[in-house]
mmCIF file of C-alpha atoms in Angstrom:
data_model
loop_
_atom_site.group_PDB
_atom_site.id
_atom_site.type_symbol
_atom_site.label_atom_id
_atom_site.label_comp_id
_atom_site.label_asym_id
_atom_site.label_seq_id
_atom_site.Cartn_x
_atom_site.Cartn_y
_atom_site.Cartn_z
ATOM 1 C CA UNK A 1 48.242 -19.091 125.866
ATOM 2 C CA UNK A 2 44.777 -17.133 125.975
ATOM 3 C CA UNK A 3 43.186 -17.271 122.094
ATOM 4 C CA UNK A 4 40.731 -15.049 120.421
ATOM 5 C CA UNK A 5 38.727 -16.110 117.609
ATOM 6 C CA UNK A 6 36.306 -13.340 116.131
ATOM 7 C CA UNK A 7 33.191 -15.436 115.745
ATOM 8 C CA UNK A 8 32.484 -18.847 115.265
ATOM 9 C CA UNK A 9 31.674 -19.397 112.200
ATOM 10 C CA UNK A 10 32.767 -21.649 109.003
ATOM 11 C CA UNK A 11 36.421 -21.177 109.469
ATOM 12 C CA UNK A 12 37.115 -19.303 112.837
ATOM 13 C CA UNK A 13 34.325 -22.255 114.662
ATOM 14 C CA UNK A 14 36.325 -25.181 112.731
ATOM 15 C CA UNK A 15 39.846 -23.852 113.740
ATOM 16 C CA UNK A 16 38.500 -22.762 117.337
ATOM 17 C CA UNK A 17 36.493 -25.680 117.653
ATOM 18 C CA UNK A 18 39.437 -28.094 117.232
ATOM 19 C CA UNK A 19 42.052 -26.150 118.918
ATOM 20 C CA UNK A 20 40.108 -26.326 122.409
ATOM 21 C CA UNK A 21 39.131 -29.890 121.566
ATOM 22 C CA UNK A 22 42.928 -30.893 121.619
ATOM 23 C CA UNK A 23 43.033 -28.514 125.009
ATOM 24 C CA UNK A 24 43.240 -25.220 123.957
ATOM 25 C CA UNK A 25 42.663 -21.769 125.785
ATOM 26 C CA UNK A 26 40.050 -20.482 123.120
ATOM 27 C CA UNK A 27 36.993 -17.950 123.811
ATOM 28 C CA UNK A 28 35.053 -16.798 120.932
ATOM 29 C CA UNK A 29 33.716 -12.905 120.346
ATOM 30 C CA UNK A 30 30.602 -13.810 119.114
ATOM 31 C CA UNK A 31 27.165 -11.391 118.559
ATOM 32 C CA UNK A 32 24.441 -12.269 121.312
ATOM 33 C CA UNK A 33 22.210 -14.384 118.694
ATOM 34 C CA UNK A 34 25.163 -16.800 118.261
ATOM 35 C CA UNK A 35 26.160 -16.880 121.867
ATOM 36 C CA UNK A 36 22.617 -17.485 123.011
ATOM 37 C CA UNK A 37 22.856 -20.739 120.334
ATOM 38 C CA UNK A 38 26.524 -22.139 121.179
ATOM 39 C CA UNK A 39 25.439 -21.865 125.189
ATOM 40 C CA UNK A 40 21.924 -24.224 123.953
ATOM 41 C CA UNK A 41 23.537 -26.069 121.684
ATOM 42 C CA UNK A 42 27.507 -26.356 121.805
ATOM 43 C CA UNK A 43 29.653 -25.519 119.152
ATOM 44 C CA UNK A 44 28.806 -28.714 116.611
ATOM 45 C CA UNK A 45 31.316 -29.744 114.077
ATOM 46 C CA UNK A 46 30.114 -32.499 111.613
ATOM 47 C CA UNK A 47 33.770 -33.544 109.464
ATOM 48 C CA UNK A 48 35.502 -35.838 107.420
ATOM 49 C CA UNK A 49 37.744 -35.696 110.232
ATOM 50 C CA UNK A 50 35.519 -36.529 113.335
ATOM 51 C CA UNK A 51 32.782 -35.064 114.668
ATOM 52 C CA UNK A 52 32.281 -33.407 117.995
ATOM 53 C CA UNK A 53 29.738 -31.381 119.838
ATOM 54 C CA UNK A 54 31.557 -29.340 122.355
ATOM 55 C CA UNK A 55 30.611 -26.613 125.288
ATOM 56 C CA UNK A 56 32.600 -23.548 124.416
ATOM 57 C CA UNK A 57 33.191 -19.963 126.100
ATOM 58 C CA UNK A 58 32.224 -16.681 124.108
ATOM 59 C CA UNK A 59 32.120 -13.447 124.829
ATOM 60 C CA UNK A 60 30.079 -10.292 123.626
ATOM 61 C CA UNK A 61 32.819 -7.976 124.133
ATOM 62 C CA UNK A 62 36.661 -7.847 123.484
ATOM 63 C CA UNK A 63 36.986 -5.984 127.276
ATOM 64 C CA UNK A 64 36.123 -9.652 127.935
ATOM 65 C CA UNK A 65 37.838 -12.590 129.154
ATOM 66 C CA UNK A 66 41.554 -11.190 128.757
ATOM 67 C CA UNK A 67 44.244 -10.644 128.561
ATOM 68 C CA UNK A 68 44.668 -12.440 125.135
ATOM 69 C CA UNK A 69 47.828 -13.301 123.341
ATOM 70 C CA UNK A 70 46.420 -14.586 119.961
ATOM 71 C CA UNK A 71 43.590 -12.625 117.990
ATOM 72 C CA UNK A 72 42.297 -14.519 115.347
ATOM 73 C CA UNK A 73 40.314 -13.001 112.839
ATOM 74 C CA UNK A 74 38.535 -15.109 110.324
ATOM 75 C CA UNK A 75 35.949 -12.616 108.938
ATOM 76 C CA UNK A 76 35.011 -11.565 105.296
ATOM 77 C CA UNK A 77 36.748 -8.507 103.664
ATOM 78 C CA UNK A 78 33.719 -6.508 103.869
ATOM 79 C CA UNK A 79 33.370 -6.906 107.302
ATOM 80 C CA UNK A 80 36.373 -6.045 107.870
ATOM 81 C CA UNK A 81 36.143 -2.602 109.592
ATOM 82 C CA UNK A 82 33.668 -3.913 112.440
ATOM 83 C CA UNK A 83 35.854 -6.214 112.701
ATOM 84 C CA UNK A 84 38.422 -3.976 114.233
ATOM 85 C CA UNK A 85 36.032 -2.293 115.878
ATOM 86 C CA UNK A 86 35.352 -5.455 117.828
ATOM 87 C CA UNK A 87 38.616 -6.904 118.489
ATOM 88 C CA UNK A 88 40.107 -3.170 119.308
ATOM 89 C CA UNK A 89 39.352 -3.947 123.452
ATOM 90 C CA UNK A 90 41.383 -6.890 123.016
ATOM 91 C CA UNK A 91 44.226 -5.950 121.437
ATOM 92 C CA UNK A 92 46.634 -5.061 124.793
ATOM 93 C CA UNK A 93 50.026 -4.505 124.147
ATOM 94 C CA UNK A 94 51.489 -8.116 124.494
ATOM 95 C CA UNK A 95 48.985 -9.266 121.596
ATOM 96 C CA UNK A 96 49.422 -10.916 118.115
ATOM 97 C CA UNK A 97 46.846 -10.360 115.809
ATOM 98 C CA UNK A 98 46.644 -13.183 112.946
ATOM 99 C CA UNK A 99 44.125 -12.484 109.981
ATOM 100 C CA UNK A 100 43.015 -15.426 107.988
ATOM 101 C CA UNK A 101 41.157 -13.062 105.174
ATOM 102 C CA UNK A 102 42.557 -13.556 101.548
ATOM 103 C CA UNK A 103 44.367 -10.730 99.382
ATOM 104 C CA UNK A 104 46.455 -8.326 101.006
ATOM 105 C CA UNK A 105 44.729 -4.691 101.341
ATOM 106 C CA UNK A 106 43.521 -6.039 104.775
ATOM 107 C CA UNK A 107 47.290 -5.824 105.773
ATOM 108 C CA UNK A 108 47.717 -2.205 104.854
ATOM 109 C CA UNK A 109 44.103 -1.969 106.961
ATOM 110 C CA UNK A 110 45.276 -3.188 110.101
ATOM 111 C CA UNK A 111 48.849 -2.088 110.315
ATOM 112 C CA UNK A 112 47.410 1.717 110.199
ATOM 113 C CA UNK A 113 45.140 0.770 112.947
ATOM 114 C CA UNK A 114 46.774 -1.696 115.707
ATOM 115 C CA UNK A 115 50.483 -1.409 114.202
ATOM 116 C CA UNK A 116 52.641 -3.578 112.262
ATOM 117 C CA UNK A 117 54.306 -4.720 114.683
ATOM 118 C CA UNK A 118 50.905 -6.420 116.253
ATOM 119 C CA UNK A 119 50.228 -7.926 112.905
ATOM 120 C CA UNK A 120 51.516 -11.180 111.263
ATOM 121 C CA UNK A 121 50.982 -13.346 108.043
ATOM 122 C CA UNK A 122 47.969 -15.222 108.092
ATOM 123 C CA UNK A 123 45.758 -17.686 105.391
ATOM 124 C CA UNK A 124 43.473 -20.325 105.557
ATOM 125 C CA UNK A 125 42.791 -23.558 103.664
ATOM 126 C CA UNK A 126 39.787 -25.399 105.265
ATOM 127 C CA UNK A 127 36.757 -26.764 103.153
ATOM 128 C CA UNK A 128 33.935 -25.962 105.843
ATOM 129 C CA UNK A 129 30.629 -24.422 105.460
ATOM 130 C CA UNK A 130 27.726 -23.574 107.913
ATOM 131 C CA UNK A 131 24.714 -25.461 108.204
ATOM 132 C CA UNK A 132 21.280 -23.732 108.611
ATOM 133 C CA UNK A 133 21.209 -25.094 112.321
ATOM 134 C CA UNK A 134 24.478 -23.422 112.747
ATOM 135 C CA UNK A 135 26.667 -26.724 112.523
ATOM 136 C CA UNK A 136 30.073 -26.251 110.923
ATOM 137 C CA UNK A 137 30.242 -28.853 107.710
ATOM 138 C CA UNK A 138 34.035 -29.873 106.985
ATOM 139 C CA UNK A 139 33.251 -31.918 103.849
ATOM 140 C CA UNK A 140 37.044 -31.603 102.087
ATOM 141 C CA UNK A 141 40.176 -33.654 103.030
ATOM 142 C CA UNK A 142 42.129 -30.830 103.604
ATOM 143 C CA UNK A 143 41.745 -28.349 106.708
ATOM 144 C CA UNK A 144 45.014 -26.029 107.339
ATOM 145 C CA UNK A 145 45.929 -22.742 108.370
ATOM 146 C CA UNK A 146 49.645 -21.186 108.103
ATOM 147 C CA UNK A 147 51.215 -17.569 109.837
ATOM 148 C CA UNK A 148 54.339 -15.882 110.215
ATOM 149 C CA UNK A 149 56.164 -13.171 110.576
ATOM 150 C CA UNK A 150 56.344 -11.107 107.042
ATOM 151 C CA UNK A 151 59.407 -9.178 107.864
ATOM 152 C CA UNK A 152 61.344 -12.719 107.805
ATOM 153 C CA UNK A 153 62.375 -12.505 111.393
ATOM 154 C CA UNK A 154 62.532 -15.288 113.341
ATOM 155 C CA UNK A 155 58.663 -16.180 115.037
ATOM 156 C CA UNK A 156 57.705 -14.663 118.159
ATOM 157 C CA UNK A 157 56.939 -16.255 121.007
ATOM 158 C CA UNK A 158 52.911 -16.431 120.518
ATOM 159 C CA UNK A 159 53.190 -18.170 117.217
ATOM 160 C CA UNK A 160 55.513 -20.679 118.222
ATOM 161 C CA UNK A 161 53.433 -21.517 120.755
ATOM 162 C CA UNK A 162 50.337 -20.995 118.112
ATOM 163 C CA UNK A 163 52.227 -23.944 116.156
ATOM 164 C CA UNK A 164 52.905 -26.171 118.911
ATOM 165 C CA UNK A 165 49.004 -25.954 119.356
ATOM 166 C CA UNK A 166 47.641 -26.539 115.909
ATOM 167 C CA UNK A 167 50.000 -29.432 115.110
ATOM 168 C CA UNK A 168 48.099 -30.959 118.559
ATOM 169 C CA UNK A 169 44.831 -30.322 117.071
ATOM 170 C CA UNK A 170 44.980 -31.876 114.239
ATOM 171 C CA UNK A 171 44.845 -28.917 111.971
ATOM 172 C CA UNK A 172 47.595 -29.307 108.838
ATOM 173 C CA UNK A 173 49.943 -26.263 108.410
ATOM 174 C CA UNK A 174 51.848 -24.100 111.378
ATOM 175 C CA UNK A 175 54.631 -21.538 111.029
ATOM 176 C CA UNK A 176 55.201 -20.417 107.568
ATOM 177 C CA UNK A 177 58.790 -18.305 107.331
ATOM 178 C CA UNK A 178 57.790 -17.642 103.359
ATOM 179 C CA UNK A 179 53.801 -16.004 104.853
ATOM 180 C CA UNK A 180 54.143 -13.258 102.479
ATOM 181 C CA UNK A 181 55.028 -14.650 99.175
ATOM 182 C CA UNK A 182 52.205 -17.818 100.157
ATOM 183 C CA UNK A 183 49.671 -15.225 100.511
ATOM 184 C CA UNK A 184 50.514 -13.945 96.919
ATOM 185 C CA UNK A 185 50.536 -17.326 95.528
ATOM 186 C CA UNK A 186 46.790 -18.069 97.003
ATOM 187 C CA UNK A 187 45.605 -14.616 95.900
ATOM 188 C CA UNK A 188 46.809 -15.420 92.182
ATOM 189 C CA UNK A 189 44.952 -18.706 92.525
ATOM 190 C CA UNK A 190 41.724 -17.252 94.373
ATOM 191 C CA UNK A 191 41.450 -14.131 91.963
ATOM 192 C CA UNK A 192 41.807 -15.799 88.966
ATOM 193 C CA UNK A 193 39.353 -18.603 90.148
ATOM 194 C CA UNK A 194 36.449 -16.352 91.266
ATOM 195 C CA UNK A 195 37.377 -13.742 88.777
ATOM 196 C CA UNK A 196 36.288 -16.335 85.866
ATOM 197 C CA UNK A 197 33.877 -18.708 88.076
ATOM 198 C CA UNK A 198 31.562 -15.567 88.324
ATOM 199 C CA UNK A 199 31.618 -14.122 85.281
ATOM 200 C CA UNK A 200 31.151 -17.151 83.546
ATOM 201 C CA UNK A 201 28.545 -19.027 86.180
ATOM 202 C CA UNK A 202 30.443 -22.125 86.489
ATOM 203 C CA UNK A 203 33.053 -24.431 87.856
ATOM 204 C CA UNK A 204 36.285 -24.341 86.919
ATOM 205 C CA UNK A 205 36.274 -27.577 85.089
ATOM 206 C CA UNK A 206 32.550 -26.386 83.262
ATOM 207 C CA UNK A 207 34.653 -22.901 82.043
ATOM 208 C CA UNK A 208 37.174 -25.729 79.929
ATOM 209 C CA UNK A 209 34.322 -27.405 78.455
ATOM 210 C CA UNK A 210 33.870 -23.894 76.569
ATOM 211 C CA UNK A 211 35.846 -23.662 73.598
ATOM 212 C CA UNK A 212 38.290 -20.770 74.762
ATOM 213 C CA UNK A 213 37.975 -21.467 78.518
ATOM 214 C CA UNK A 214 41.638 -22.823 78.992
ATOM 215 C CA UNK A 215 43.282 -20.015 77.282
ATOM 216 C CA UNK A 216 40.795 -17.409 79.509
ATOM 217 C CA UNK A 217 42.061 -19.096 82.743
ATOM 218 C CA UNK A 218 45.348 -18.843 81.854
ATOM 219 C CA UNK A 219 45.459 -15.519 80.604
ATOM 220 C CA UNK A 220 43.790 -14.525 84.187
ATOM 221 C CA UNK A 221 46.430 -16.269 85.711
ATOM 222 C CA UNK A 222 48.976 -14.586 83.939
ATOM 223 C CA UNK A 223 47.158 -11.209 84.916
ATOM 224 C CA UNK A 224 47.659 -11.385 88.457
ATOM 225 C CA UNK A 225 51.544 -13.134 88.119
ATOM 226 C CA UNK A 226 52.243 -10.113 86.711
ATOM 227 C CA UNK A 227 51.434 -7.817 89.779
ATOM 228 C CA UNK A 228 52.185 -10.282 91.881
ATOM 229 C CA UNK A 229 55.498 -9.631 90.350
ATOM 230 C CA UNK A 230 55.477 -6.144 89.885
ATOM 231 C CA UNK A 231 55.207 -6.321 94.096
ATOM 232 C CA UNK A 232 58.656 -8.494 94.233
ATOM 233 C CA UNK A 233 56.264 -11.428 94.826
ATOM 234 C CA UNK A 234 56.647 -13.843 91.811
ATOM 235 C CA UNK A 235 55.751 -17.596 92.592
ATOM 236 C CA UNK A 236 58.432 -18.645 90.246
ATOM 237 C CA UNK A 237 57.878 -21.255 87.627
ATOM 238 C CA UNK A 238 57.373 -24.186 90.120
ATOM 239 C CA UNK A 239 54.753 -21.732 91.780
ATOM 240 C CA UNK A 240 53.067 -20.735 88.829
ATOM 241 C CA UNK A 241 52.750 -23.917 87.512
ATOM 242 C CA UNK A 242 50.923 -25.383 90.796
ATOM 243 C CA UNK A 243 48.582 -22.612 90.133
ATOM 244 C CA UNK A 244 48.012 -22.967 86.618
ATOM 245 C CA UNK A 245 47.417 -27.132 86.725
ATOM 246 C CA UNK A 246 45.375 -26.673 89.389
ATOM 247 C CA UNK A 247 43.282 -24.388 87.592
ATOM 248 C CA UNK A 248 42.919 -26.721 84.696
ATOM 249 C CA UNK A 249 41.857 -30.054 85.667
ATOM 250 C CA UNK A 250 39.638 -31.075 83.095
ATOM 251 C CA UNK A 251 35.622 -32.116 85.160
ATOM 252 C CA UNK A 252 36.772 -30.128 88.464
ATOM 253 C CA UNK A 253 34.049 -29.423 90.083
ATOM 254 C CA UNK A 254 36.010 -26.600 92.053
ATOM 255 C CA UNK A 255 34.208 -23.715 92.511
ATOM 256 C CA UNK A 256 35.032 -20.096 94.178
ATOM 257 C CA UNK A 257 33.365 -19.308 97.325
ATOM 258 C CA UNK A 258 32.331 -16.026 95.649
ATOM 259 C CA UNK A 259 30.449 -17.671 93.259
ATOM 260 C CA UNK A 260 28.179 -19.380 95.890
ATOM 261 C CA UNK A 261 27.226 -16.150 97.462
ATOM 262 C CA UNK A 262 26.742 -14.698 94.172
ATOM 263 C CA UNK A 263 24.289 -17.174 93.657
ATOM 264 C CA UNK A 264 22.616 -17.027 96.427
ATOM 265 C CA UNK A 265 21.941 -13.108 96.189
ATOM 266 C CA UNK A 266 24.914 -12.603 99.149
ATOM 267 C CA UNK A 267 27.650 -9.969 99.616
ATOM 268 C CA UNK A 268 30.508 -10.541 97.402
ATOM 269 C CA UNK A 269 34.031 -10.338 98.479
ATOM 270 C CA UNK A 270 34.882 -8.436 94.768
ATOM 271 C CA UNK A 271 36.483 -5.263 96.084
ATOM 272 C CA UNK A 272 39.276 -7.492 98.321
ATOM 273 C CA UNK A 273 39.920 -9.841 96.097
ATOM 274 C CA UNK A 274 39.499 -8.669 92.549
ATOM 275 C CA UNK A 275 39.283 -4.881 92.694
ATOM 276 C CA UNK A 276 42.550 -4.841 94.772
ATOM 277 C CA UNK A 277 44.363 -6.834 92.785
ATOM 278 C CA UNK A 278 43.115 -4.052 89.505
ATOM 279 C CA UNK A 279 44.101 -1.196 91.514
ATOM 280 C CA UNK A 280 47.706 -2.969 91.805
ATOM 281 C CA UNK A 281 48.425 -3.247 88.449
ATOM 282 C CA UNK A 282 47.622 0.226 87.680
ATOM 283 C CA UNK A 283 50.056 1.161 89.366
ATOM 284 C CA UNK A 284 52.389 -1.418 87.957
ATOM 285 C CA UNK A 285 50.926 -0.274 84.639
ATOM 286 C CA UNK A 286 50.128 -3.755 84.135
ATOM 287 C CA UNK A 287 46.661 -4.352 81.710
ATOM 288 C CA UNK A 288 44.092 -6.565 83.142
ATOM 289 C CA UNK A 289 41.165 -6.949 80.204
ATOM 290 C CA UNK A 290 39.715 -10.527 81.679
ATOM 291 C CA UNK A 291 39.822 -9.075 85.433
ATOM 292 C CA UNK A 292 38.536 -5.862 84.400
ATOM 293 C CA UNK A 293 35.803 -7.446 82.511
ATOM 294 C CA UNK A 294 34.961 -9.808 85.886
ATOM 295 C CA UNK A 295 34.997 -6.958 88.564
ATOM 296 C CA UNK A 296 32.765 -4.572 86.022
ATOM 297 C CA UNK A 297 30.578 -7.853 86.705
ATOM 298 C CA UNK A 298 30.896 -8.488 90.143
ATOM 299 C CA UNK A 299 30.027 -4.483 90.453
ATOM 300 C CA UNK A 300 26.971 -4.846 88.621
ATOM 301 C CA UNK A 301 25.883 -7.644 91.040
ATOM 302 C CA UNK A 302 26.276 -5.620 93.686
ATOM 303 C CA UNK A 303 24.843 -2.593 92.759
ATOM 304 C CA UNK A 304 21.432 -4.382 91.714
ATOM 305 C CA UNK A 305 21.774 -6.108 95.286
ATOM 306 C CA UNK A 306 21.551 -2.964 96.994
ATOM 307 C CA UNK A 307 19.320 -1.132 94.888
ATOM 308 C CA UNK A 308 16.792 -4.197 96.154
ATOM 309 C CA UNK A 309 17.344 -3.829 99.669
#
């Protein structure tokens, strides 16, 4: 099996990385800058789980190096649409496409585009950042990615072989026949975490030192069960209540991923994640004060970001 992996950063370099380490077909579709550096350097992983320093082959092209049967794609929300640009050479009719991106309007995105049938279930849980020098930092205990097919059908061939390879590699997670209502249960978690970790600057476990932080959390929470719902999606109260204690561990030092970037003047996945998840429950005719209040923030941010360049 030939894989994909759109660039080779945090994520898509950790999963890629270890996939061809435990013997892999992998190739990455990388921009020239970062080609130039994995061909000097190698594609360095510093982890909790091992390190390695590893040759690897990229390409600057999608026409390139196929025919592939996995494309994974492991880029931000925003980047989404040159993201399809890129992959669209090598996407050949015998191809599964497998987005790792959070929410769900990136579904919708590529189904129009490739077709559903090319497109499966996808998430990612790995703790891994970049380095300056380009070195992927896997600093958390936990590294797993899940797919499936959402239509409940049994897995095609592709991800069964997809599984046989990450279980090899060391990576935790595999075939997922519930993909759908796991990528609900994440966004509830996600949107409610950097929904309240950016409008209130802090860690999840700093937002319950504040007198009314609990009860804010949890009414966030409840926000998105509701659509999540409304979709035929609900966790349940075993789901729900995964979500809400891990939301509320008193001196977490969890913090969204959107709040970094915030901080450090970056782009912010808002729209995907937060903004989505409004526009749902409009429709639903569900209210959403605390995630209204966030995204009117997270909009703000971004509009003084690009009026400074």
């Amino acid at each position: 099996m030939k894989i994909l992996i759109l660039g080779a950063g945090a994520i898509g370099g950790y999963v890629g990385g270890r996939l061809q380490q435990s013997g892999a077909d992998v190739t990455f579709l990388v921009r020239p800058a970062r080609s130039e550096a994995l061909q000097r350097d190698g594609l360095v992983i510093k982890s909790t789980k091992g390190d390695v320093t590893q040759k690897v082959k990229t390409v600057l092209n999608g026409s390139e190096g196929g025919p592939y049967d996995v494309v994974l794609l492991t880029c931000k929300a925003y980047d989404l649409d040159s993201a399809i640009e890129a992959i669209a050479p090598a996407v050949g009719p015998n191809a599964t496409i497998v987005p790792l991106l959070n929410g769900m309007g990136h579904l919708d995105v590529l189904d129009a585009k490739f077709g559903k049938d090319k497109v499966v279930g996808g998430l990612a849980r790995v703790g891994v950042a970049m380095s300056a020098e380009g070195a992927i930092l896997h600093t958390s205990p936990f590294a797993a990615i899940s797919f499936g097919e959402r239509d409940g059908k049994p897995p095609r061939a592709s991800l069964v072989e997809l599984d046989t390879a990450i279980k090899k590699s060391g990576i935790d997670g595999g075939l997922n026949p519930n993909i759908v209502q796991d990528l609900w249960d994440k966004w509830i978690m996600l949107c409610s975490l950097a929904a309240t970790c950016c409008l209130m600057r802090g860690s999840s476990g700093d937002i319950l030192e504040a007198d009314e932080g609990q009860a804010i959390v949890l009414e966030t929470v409840e926000e998105g069960h509701k659509v999540a719902a409304a979709a035929g999606h609900d966790p349940g109260d075993k789901g729900m209540q995964t979500i809400r204690s891990f939301l509320t561990v008193k001196g977490s030092r969890f913090t969204a991923s959107m709040l970094h970037d915030l901080e450090k003047g970056a782009m912010v996945e808002a729209d995907h994640v937060v903004g989505d998840m409004i526009a749902r429950a409009k429709k639903a005719g569900i209210a959403t004060p605390n995630l209204r209040m966030a995204y009117a923030h997270l909009q703000v941010y971004s509009a003084r970001r690009s009026r400074a360049g």
